[in-house]
Short mmCIF file of C-alpha atoms and ligand atoms in Angstrom, two decimals:
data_model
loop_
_atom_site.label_atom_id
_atom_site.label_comp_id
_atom_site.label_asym_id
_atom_site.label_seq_id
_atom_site.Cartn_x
_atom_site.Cartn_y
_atom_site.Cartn_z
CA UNK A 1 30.71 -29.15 60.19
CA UNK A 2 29.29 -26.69 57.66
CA UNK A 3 28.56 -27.03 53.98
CA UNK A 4 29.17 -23.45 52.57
CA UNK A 5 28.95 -22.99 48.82
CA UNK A 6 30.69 -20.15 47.48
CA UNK A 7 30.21 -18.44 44.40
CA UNK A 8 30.72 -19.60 40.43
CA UNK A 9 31.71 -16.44 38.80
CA UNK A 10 30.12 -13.25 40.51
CA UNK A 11 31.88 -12.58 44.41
CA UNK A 12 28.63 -11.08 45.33
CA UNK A 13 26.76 -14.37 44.79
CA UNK A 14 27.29 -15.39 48.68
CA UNK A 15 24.70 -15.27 51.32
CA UNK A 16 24.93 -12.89 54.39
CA UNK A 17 24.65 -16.72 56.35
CA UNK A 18 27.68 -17.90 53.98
CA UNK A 19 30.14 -15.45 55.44
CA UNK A 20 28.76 -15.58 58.96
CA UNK A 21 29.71 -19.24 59.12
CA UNK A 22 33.31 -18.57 57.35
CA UNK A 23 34.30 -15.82 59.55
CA UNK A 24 32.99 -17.47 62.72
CA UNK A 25 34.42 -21.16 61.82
CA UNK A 26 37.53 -22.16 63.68
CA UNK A 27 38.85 -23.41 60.81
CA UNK A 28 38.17 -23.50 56.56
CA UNK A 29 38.46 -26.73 54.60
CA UNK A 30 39.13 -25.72 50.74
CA UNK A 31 40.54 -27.53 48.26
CA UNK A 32 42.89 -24.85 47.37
CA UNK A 33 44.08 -22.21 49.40
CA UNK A 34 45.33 -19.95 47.80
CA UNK A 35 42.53 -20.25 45.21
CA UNK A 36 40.00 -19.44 48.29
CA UNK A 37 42.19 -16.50 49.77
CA UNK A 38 40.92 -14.53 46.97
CA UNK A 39 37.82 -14.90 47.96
CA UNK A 40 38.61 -14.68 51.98
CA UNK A 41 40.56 -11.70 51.91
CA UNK A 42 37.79 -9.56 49.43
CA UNK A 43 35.38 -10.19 52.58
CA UNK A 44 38.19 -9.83 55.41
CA UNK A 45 37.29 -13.15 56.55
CA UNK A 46 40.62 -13.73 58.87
CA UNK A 47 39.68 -17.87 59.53
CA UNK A 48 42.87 -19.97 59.50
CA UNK A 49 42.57 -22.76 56.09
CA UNK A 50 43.48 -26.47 55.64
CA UNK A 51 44.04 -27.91 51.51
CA UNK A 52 41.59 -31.15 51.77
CA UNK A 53 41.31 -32.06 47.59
CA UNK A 54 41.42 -35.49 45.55
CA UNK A 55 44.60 -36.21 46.69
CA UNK A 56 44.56 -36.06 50.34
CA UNK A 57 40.60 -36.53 51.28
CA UNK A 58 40.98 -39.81 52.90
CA UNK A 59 44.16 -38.94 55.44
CA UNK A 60 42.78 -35.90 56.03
CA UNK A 61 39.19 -36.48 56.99
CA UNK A 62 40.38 -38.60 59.68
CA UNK A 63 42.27 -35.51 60.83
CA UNK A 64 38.99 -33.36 60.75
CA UNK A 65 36.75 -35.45 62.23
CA UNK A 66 39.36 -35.58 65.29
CA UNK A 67 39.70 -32.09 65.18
CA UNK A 68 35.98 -31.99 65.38
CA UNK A 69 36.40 -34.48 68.83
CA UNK A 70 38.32 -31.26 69.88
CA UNK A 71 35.31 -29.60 69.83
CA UNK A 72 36.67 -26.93 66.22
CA UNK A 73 34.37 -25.88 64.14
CA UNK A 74 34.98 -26.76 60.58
CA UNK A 75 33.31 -24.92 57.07
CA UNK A 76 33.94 -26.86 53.92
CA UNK A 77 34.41 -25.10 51.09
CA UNK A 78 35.18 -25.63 47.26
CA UNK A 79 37.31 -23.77 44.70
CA UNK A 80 33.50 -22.63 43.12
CA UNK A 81 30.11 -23.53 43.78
CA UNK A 82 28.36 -26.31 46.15
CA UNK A 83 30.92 -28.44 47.69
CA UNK A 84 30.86 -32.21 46.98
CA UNK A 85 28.88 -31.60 43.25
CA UNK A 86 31.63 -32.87 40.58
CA UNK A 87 34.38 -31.51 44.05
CA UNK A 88 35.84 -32.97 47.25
CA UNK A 89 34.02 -33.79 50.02
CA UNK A 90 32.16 -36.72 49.97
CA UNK A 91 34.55 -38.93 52.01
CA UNK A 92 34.71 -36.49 54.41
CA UNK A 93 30.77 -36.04 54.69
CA UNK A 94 30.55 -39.65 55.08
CA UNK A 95 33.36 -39.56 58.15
CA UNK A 96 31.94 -37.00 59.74
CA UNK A 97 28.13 -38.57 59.88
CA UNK A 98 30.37 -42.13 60.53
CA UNK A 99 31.71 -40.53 63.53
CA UNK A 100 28.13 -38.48 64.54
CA UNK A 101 28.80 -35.11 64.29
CA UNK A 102 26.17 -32.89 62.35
CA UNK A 103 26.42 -31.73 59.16
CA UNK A 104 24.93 -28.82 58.24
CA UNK A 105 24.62 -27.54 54.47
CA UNK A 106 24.14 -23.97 53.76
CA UNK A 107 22.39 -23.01 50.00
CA UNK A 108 24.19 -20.84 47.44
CA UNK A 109 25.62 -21.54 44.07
CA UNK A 110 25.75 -24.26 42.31
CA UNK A 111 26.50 -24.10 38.11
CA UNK A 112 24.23 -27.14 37.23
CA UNK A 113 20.67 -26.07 39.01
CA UNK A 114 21.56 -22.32 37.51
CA UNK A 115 22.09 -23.36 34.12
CA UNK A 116 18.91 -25.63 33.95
CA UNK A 117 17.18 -22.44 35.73
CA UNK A 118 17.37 -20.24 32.90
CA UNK A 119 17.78 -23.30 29.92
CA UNK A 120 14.27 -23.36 28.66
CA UNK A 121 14.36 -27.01 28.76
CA UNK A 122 12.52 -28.94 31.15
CA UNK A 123 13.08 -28.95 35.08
CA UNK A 124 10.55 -31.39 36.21
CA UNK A 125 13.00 -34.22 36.38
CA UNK A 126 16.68 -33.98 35.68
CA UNK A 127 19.90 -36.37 35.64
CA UNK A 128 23.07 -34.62 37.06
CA UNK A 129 25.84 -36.69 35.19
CA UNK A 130 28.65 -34.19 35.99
CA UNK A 131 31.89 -34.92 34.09
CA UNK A 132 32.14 -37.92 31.35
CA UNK A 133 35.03 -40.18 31.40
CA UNK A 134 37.90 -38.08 29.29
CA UNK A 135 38.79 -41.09 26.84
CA UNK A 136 36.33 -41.83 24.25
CA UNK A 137 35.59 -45.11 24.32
CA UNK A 138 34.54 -44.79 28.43
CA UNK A 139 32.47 -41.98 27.44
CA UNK A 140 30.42 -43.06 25.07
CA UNK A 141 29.63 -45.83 26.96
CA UNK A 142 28.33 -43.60 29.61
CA UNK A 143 26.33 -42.06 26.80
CA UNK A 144 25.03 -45.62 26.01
CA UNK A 145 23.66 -46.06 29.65
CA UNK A 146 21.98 -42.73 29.17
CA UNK A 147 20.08 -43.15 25.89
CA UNK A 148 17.18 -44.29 27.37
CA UNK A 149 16.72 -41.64 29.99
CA UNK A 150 13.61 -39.26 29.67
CA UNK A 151 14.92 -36.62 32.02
CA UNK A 152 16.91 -33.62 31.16
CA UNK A 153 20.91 -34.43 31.22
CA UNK A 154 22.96 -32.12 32.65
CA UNK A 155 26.92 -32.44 32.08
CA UNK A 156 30.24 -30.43 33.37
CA UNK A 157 32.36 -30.13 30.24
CA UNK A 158 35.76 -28.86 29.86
CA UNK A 159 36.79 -26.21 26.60
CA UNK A 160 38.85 -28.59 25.17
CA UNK A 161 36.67 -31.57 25.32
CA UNK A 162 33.47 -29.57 24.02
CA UNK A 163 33.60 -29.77 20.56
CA UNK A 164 34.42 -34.05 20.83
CA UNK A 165 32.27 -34.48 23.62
CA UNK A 166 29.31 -32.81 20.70
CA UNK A 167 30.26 -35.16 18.49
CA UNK A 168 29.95 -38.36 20.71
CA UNK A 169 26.68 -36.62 21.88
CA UNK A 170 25.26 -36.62 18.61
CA UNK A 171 26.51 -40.09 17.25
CA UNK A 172 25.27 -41.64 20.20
CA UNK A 173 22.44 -39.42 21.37
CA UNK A 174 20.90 -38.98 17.91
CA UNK A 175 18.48 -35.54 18.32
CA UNK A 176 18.08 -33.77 20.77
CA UNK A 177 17.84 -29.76 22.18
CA UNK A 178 20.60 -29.13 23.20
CA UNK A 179 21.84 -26.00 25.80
CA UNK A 180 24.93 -25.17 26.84
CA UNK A 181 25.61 -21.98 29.14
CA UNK A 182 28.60 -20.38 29.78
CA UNK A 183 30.57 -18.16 31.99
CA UNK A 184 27.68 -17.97 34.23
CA UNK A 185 27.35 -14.89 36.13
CA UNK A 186 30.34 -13.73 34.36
CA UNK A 187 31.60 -10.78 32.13
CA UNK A 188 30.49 -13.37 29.42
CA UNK A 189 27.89 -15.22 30.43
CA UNK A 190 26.10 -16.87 27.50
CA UNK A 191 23.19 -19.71 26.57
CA UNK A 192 23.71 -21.44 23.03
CA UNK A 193 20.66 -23.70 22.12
CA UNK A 194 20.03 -25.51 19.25
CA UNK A 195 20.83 -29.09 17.89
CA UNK A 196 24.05 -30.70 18.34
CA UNK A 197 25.04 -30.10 14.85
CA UNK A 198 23.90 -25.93 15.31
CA UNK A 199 25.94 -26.52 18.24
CA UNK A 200 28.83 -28.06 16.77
CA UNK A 201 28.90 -24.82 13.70
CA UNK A 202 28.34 -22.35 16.03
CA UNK A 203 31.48 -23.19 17.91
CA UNK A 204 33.18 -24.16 14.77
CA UNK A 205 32.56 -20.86 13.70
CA UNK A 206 33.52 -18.85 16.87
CA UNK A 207 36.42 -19.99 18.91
CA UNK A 208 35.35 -18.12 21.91
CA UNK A 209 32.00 -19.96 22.09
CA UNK A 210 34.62 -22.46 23.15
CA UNK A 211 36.22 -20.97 26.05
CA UNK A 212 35.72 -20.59 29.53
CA UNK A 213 33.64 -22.63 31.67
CA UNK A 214 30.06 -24.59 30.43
CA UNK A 215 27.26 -27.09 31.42
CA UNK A 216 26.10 -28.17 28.73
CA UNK A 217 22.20 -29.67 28.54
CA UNK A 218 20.52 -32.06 26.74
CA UNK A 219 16.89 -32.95 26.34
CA UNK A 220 15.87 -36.21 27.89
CA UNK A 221 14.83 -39.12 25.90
CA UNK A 222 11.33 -39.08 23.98
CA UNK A 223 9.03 -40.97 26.17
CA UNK A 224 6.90 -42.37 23.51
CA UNK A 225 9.87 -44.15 21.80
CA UNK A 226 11.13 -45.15 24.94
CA UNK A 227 7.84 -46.68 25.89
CA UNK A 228 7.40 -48.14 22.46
CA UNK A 229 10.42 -49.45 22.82
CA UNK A 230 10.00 -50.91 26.09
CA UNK A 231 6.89 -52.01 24.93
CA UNK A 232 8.41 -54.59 22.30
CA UNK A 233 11.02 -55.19 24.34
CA UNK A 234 9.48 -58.80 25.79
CA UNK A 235 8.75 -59.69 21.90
CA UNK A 236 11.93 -59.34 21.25
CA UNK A 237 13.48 -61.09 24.00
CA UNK A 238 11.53 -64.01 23.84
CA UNK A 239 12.66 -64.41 19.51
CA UNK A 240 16.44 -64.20 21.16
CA UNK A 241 16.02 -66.85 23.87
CA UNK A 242 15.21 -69.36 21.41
CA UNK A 243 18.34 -68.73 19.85
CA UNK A 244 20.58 -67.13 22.82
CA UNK A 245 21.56 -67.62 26.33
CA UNK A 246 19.68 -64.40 28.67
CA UNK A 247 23.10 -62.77 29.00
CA UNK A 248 23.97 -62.56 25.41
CA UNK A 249 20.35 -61.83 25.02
CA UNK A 250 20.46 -58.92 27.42
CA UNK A 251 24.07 -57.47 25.43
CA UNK A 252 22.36 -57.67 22.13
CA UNK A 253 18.79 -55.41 22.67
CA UNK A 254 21.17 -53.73 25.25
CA UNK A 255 22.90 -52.54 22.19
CA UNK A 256 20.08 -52.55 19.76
CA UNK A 257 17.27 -50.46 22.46
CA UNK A 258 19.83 -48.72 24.03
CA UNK A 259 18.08 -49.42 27.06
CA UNK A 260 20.40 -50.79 30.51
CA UNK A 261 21.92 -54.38 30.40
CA UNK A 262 20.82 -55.07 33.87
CA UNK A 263 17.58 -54.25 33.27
CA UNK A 264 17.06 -56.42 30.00
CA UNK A 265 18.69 -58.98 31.83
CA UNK A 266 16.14 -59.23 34.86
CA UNK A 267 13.36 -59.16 32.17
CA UNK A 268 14.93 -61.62 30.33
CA UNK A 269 15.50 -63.99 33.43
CA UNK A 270 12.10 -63.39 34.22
CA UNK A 271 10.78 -64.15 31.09
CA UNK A 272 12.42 -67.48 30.45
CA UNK A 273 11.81 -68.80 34.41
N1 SAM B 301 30.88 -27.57 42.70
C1 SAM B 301 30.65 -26.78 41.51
C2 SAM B 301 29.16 -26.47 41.40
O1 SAM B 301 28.45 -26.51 42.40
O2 SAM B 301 28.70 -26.14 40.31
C3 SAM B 301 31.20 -27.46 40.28
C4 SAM B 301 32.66 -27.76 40.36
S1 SAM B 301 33.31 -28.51 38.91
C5 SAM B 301 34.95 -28.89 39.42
C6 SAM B 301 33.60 -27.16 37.86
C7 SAM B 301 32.71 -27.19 36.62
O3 SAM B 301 31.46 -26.56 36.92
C8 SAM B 301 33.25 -26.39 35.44
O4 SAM B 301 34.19 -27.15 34.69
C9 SAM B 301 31.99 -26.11 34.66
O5 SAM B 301 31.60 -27.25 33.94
C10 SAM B 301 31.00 -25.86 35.80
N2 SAM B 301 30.98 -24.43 36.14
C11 SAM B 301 31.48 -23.84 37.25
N3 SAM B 301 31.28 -22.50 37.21
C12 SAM B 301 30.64 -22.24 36.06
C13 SAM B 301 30.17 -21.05 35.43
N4 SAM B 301 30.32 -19.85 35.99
N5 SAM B 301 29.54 -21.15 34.24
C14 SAM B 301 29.38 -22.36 33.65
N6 SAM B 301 29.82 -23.51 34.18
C15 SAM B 301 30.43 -23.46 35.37
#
């Protein structure tokens, strides 16, 4: 089974390998098919399709992997970009290895690494944190987990989620550089930077800075706070345990470092062993 990404905006963005694979296939995986057609048909590539998305991964990667028994050769491909980043695909990957066939990934596309390409911020280490939780309250949790994190944060974000997702970013985050590209490779392809309240009036300002499709970047946590933090952190822990259990100690500097529960918690354990 092949891993072929296909392009996030611009058709020509698909290796010469890419379309050798999809033409020669037996058969095309795709989340949507008539979404992929479009693609397909602009390079005459003739190979037959099957729908494998959210809703139907699990039933239907048993039917791949026996079509793969058959000896068919299967390509797996997503509406845009690298299959199996914020798409289907992983429950099939994990099948298909289960059941030993190879799987072979192709490079091409993907939005996240070509955002952070051309960001400006750094690209030494980076968390891929794809889409938040839509409901507030889940999502800034998520946020909480991530205060602590000194590599650059890369998100998926919706249009109509930007301008709130900003403003949890900000209240939770506190400052930061901040990226966010758009429309990558497209008509209107376009890199915002600034802090998340520039952010926030820019978009404020101009609806279509709110449209289309965007990752959106943040830089990672400053490492001498965190290490200053982390530094006082068994100071602090050993003032609560005189006064609290290690679990209620690890949910209070969990909220007051910002740094991971399970992490304080080990310390903590440690500490008062
Ligand atoms: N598998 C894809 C990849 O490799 O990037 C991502 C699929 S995810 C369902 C779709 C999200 O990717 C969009 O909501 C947007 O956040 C991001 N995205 C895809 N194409 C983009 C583009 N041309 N410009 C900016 N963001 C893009």
């Amino acid at each position: 089974m092949y891993i072929v990404p296909t392009p996030i905006g611009n058709l020509d963005d698909i290796s010469q390998r890419c379309l050798a694979v999809l033409s020669e296939a037996d058969l095309i995986a795709c989340e949507d098919t008539r979404h992929s057609s479009r693609l397909l048909d602009h390079y005459s590539i003739k190979t037959p399709l099957t729908a494998l998305h959210d809703h139907n991964e699990r039933g239907k990667s048993d039917w791949i992997v026996s079509r793969l028994e058959e000896g068919t050769s299967i390509a797996l491909i997503s509406d845009a970009g690298t299959p199996l980043i914020s798409d289907p695909g992983y429950h099939l990957v994990n099948k298909v290895r289960e059941a030993g066939f190879r799987v072979s990934p192709l490079p091409g596309a993907c939005a996240a690494i070509t955002a952070l390409s051309a960001s400006g911020l750094p690209t030494d280490q980076f968390t891929f944190v794809g889409f938040l939780p839509a409901k507030s309250g889940q999502k800034k949790g998520k946020l909480q987990e991530l205060v602590a994190e000194t590599a650059t944060l890369i998100f998926y974000e919706s249009p109509h989620r930007i301008l709130a997702t900003l403003e949890d970013m900000r209240g939770v985050l506190g400052e930061r550089e901040v990226v966010l590209a758009r429309e990558i490779t497209k008509t209107y392809e376009t890199f915002l930077n600034g802090s998340f309240d520039e952010l926030l009036d820019a978009l404020n300002n101009d609806s279509n800075q709110q449209r289309g499709e965007m990752v959106l970047m943040v830089s990672g946590a400053d490492k001498r706070e965190v290490n200053a933090t982390l530094a006082g952190l068994d100071t602090m822990i050993k003032s609560s345990l005189k006064y609290l259990g290690v679990k209620q100690t690890s949910s209070l500097l969990s909220d007051i470092t910002g740094l991971r529960k399970k992490e304080i918690y080990q310390r903590a354990l440690e500490i008062s062993e």
